Amino acid sequence: MVRATNPHLLIVEGVLERLYGLEERRVAPKGTLPSDLAAAAGASALDQARLAPPDVDLLIFAGVSEDLEEPATAHVVAHKLAVTAPVFDVKNACNGVLNALQIADALIRTGTHTTVLVVTGELPSRLMRLPVADRSELAYAMPAYTGGDMGAALLVQASDTPGLIATRFAADSAGWDAATMVNPYFGSEDRPRCPRIDSESLVRSCLGFVQDGVREMAELGFKIGDADLVCVHQASMPFTRTLCAAVGAEPERVVPVFPRYGNVGTGSLPLQLVEAQNAGRLHRGDLVALFGLASGTSCGLALCQW
């Protein structure tokens, strides 16, 4: 796909696997929208929880991808699910789902809502169809070519026993230009239409955040070794190994999803939960640590009792 879009450049076979550890990915059929993926995931979540669309009293869409500039993609998802509750979008790069959980938790604790459906639908494979001008631009765009398409959903409900123990967030907005993606339809001459990702700067910024997350866990009375499962945002295999080493997470506590799915954006953390559950690695009562990292630059930590 990248070669077809950029016939003026030599792109070596297998470069994505050698650089990032990508073996395969999912690409949605032509004509698929982010809302389609989100709605399918939402329907699955409701079915597993034995709930019907009227039981949802708030729906939040948290994807990087979106159907429209206006209205909120959450409206489209709600219509496809026959959900009639209030809706809105949350957007914070790959931390969107964690921020949506933070908001859902806060609204439930205040009694405003009782059943919140958080959904996302990512279509990063579309970025591979954007042409680049030269090899320099290709180098910055290459990390974006590891993206895989994914829909995901998490259901949050009021309970006497909190599943979300705590959430913590931080940002270093001075690093916002380390990874950027302009609207391809409204790009200007001085900004390339393709994504521009400075991986070295992004990793440098994120590593400091990871240490903050470990300290936050300690202040909450937990250490990384207490977690039965550790989920970290997976943008590549080298990136994942670096983050795991930084937090002191043992490899067997982490579910590697990047090689088979690629970088699925906001779907990365929910995907790890699903894969862990399907593999019998996630059980009722387990302590789960979710580390989210995103361009901007921002980080998020959520501690959950499953």
Short mmCIF file of C-alpha atoms in Angstrom, two decimals, residues 13-251:
data_model
loop_
_atom_site.label_atom_id
_atom_site.label_comp_id
_atom_site.label_asym_id
_atom_site.label_seq_id
_atom_site.Cartn_x
_atom_site.Cartn_y
_atom_site.Cartn_z
CA GLU A 13 10.60 -5.43 2.02
CA GLY A 14 10.01 -6.25 5.71
CA VAL A 15 11.16 -2.87 7.03
CA LEU A 16 8.21 -2.54 9.44
CA GLU A 17 8.95 -5.91 11.05
CA ARG A 18 12.67 -5.20 11.40
CA LEU A 19 12.22 -1.72 12.85
CA TYR A 20 9.10 -2.17 14.96
CA GLY A 21 8.38 -5.89 15.36
CA LEU A 22 5.17 -5.76 13.30
CA GLU A 23 4.18 -9.17 11.89
CA GLU A 24 0.56 -8.61 10.93
CA ARG A 25 -2.34 -6.23 11.44
CA ARG A 26 -6.05 -5.88 10.85
CA VAL A 27 -7.26 -3.63 8.03
CA ALA A 28 -10.97 -2.80 7.93
CA PRO A 29 -12.87 -3.31 4.65
CA LYS A 30 -13.23 -0.36 2.32
CA GLY A 31 -16.08 1.90 3.35
CA THR A 32 -15.79 1.10 7.07
CA LEU A 33 -16.10 4.09 9.41
CA PRO A 34 -14.74 4.51 12.96
CA SER A 35 -18.35 4.48 14.19
CA ASP A 36 -18.87 1.05 12.58
CA LEU A 37 -15.98 -0.43 14.55
CA ALA A 38 -17.03 1.33 17.75
CA ALA A 39 -20.66 0.25 17.41
CA ALA A 40 -19.70 -3.39 16.82
CA ALA A 41 -17.50 -3.34 19.92
CA GLY A 42 -20.19 -1.59 21.94
CA ALA A 43 -22.81 -4.16 20.94
CA SER A 44 -20.45 -6.96 21.99
CA ALA A 45 -19.79 -5.32 25.37
CA LEU A 46 -23.51 -4.89 26.05
CA ASP A 47 -24.20 -8.48 25.02
CA GLN A 48 -21.50 -9.83 27.35
CA ALA A 49 -22.88 -7.73 30.22
CA ARG A 50 -26.45 -8.85 29.37
CA LEU A 51 -27.57 -5.27 29.01
CA ALA A 52 -29.76 -3.60 26.39
CA PRO A 53 -29.15 -0.20 24.72
CA PRO A 54 -31.75 1.54 26.94
CA ASP A 55 -29.67 0.55 29.99
CA VAL A 56 -26.86 2.90 28.89
CA ASP A 57 -27.30 6.40 30.33
CA LEU A 58 -24.11 7.90 28.82
CA LEU A 59 -22.01 7.02 25.78
CA ILE A 60 -18.49 8.40 25.25
CA PHE A 61 -16.54 8.02 22.00
CA ALA A 62 -12.78 8.28 22.62
CA GLY A 63 -11.02 7.51 19.33
CA VAL A 64 -8.28 9.34 17.47
CA SER A 65 -10.13 8.49 14.25
CA GLU A 66 -13.55 10.07 13.77
CA ASP A 67 -16.37 9.99 11.24
CA LEU A 68 -16.91 13.74 11.10
CA GLU A 69 -15.62 17.07 12.30
CA GLU A 70 -19.17 17.76 13.46
CA PRO A 71 -21.26 16.38 15.06
CA ALA A 72 -19.51 14.20 17.64
CA THR A 73 -18.90 10.68 16.35
CA ALA A 74 -20.54 9.48 19.58
CA HIS A 75 -23.89 10.48 18.05
CA VAL A 76 -23.32 8.20 15.06
CA VAL A 77 -22.31 5.30 17.31
CA ALA A 78 -25.32 5.82 19.58
CA HIS A 79 -27.66 5.84 16.56
CA LYS A 80 -26.16 2.58 15.27
CA LEU A 81 -26.55 0.99 18.72
CA ALA A 82 -30.05 2.43 19.32
CA VAL A 83 -28.73 4.15 22.46
CA THR A 84 -30.80 7.23 23.32
CA ALA A 85 -28.66 8.50 26.23
CA PRO A 86 -26.53 11.68 26.22
CA VAL A 87 -23.25 11.37 24.31
CA PHE A 88 -20.01 13.22 23.69
CA ASP A 89 -16.50 12.70 22.28
CA VAL A 90 -13.25 12.74 24.26
CA LYS A 91 -10.04 13.32 22.31
CA ASN A 92 -6.52 13.08 23.71
CA ALA A 93 -4.52 11.03 21.18
CA CYS A 94 -3.90 7.46 22.39
CA ASN A 95 -4.97 8.31 25.96
CA GLY A 96 -8.57 8.97 24.92
CA VAL A 97 -9.96 5.76 26.42
CA LEU A 98 -8.18 6.30 29.75
CA ASN A 99 -9.51 9.86 29.90
CA ALA A 100 -12.99 8.56 29.11
CA LEU A 101 -12.69 6.09 32.00
CA GLN A 102 -11.59 8.95 34.25
CA ILE A 103 -14.66 10.99 33.27
CA ALA A 104 -17.02 8.00 33.54
CA ASP A 105 -15.69 7.23 37.02
CA ALA A 106 -16.11 10.84 38.16
CA LEU A 107 -19.67 11.11 36.81
CA ILE A 108 -20.67 7.82 38.41
CA ARG A 109 -19.19 8.84 41.77
CA THR A 110 -21.21 12.08 41.72
CA GLY A 111 -24.39 10.14 40.96
CA THR A 112 -24.89 11.81 37.59
CA HIS A 113 -24.75 8.52 35.69
CA THR A 114 -24.84 4.82 36.57
CA THR A 115 -24.01 2.97 33.32
CA VAL A 116 -21.44 4.47 30.95
CA LEU A 117 -20.39 2.86 27.67
CA VAL A 118 -16.92 3.94 26.48
CA VAL A 119 -16.24 3.12 22.83
CA THR A 120 -13.53 3.74 20.28
CA GLY A 121 -12.98 2.96 16.62
CA GLU A 122 -9.56 3.40 15.02
CA LEU A 123 -8.71 3.34 11.30
CA PRO A 124 -4.99 4.22 11.14
CA SER A 125 -4.51 2.04 8.04
CA ARG A 126 -6.00 4.96 6.07
CA LEU A 127 -2.84 6.96 6.86
CA MET A 128 -0.82 4.59 4.67
CA ARG A 129 -2.60 6.02 1.64
CA LEU A 130 -1.20 9.53 2.22
CA PRO A 131 1.80 10.24 -0.05
CA VAL A 132 5.13 11.56 1.27
CA ALA A 133 7.39 13.99 -0.59
CA ASP A 134 10.81 12.42 0.03
CA ARG A 135 12.83 10.00 2.18
CA SER A 136 13.13 12.48 5.02
CA GLU A 137 9.37 12.81 5.23
CA LEU A 138 9.04 9.03 4.93
CA ALA A 139 11.30 8.51 7.96
CA TYR A 140 8.99 10.63 10.13
CA ALA A 141 5.86 8.98 8.71
CA MET A 142 7.12 5.40 9.04
CA PRO A 143 5.90 4.79 12.63
CA ALA A 144 2.36 5.66 11.52
CA TYR A 145 2.50 2.83 8.99
CA THR A 146 2.40 0.30 11.84
CA GLY A 147 -1.23 1.19 12.61
CA GLY A 148 -3.93 -1.48 12.73
CA ASP A 149 -7.69 -0.95 12.64
CA MET A 150 -9.63 -1.76 15.79
CA GLY A 151 -12.90 -1.18 17.60
CA ALA A 152 -13.08 -1.47 21.39
CA ALA A 153 -15.54 -0.86 24.20
CA LEU A 154 -15.50 -0.78 28.00
CA LEU A 155 -18.59 -0.70 30.19
CA VAL A 156 -18.42 1.17 33.51
CA GLN A 157 -21.19 0.80 36.07
CA ALA A 158 -21.96 2.06 39.56
CA SER A 159 -21.06 -0.47 42.25
CA ASP A 160 -20.54 -0.70 46.00
CA THR A 161 -17.13 -2.21 45.21
CA PRO A 162 -15.10 0.13 42.99
CA GLY A 163 -13.48 -1.50 39.98
CA LEU A 164 -11.56 1.68 39.23
CA ILE A 165 -9.44 2.22 42.33
CA ALA A 166 -7.68 5.36 41.11
CA THR A 167 -6.68 7.29 37.99
CA ARG A 168 -3.78 9.71 37.64
CA PHE A 169 -2.78 11.90 34.67
CA ALA A 170 0.07 14.23 33.72
CA ALA A 171 1.14 16.18 30.64
CA ASP A 172 4.21 17.86 29.18
CA SER A 173 2.62 19.97 26.49
CA ALA A 174 5.93 21.52 25.49
CA GLY A 175 6.52 18.27 23.58
CA TRP A 176 3.32 18.52 21.50
CA ASP A 177 5.20 18.65 18.18
CA ALA A 178 7.04 15.33 18.68
CA ALA A 179 4.13 13.52 17.02
CA THR A 180 1.57 15.35 14.91
CA MET A 181 -1.14 14.45 12.44
CA VAL A 182 -2.91 17.31 10.72
CA ASN A 183 -6.32 16.98 9.18
CA PRO A 184 -5.41 15.66 5.70
CA TYR A 185 -8.25 17.63 4.13
CA PHE A 186 -7.24 20.95 5.63
CA GLY A 187 -3.44 20.78 5.49
CA SER A 188 -1.42 23.86 4.67
CA GLU A 189 1.65 24.22 2.49
CA ASP A 190 4.02 24.46 5.47
CA ARG A 191 2.63 21.32 7.13
CA PRO A 192 2.85 17.88 5.48
CA ARG A 193 -0.41 15.99 5.13
CA CYS A 194 1.19 12.77 6.34
CA PRO A 195 1.81 12.07 10.06
CA ARG A 196 5.12 13.31 11.46
CA ILE A 197 6.51 11.32 14.39
CA ASP A 198 9.84 11.99 16.06
CA SER A 199 10.14 8.65 17.85
CA GLU A 200 13.27 9.54 19.81
CA SER A 201 11.76 12.72 21.28
CA LEU A 202 8.49 10.94 22.02
CA VAL A 203 10.16 8.07 23.89
CA ARG A 204 12.36 10.47 25.84
CA SER A 205 9.32 12.40 27.01
CA CYS A 206 7.33 9.27 27.86
CA LEU A 207 10.03 7.63 29.99
CA GLY A 208 9.89 10.44 32.52
CA PHE A 209 6.14 9.98 32.76
CA VAL A 210 6.48 6.26 33.38
CA GLN A 211 8.59 6.89 36.47
CA ASP A 212 5.93 9.33 37.66
CA GLY A 213 3.35 6.59 37.26
CA VAL A 214 5.35 4.16 39.36
CA ARG A 215 5.66 6.81 42.09
CA GLU A 216 1.92 7.46 41.92
CA MET A 217 1.28 3.75 42.45
CA ALA A 218 3.54 3.81 45.52
CA GLU A 219 1.65 6.80 46.93
CA LEU A 220 -1.58 4.85 46.48
CA GLY A 221 -0.10 1.97 48.46
CA PHE A 222 0.76 -0.32 45.54
CA LYS A 223 3.92 -1.40 43.75
CA ILE A 224 4.20 -2.80 40.24
CA GLY A 225 4.80 -6.30 41.61
CA ASP A 226 1.34 -6.26 43.20
CA ALA A 227 -0.34 -6.14 39.79
CA ASP A 228 -1.59 -9.43 38.37
CA LEU A 229 -1.64 -7.83 34.92
CA VAL A 230 0.21 -4.81 33.55
CA CYS A 231 -1.04 -3.16 30.35
CA VAL A 232 1.04 -0.51 28.60
CA HIS A 233 0.30 1.38 25.41
CA GLN A 234 2.10 -0.56 22.67
CA ALA A 235 3.36 1.57 19.78
CA SER A 236 6.13 -0.90 18.80
CA MET A 237 7.94 -3.85 20.35
CA PRO A 238 11.13 -1.85 21.18
CA PHE A 239 8.91 0.86 22.70
CA THR A 240 7.03 -1.74 24.76
CA ARG A 241 10.22 -3.39 26.04
CA THR A 242 11.64 0.00 27.03
CA LEU A 243 8.48 0.96 28.92
CA CYS A 244 8.25 -2.37 30.71
CA ALA A 245 11.87 -2.07 31.82
CA ALA A 246 11.23 1.49 32.99
CA VAL A 247 8.27 0.50 35.19
CA GLY A 248 9.97 -2.69 36.37
CA ALA A 249 7.22 -4.90 34.96
CA GLU A 250 8.07 -8.57 34.50
CA PRO A 251 7.49 -9.65 30.87
#
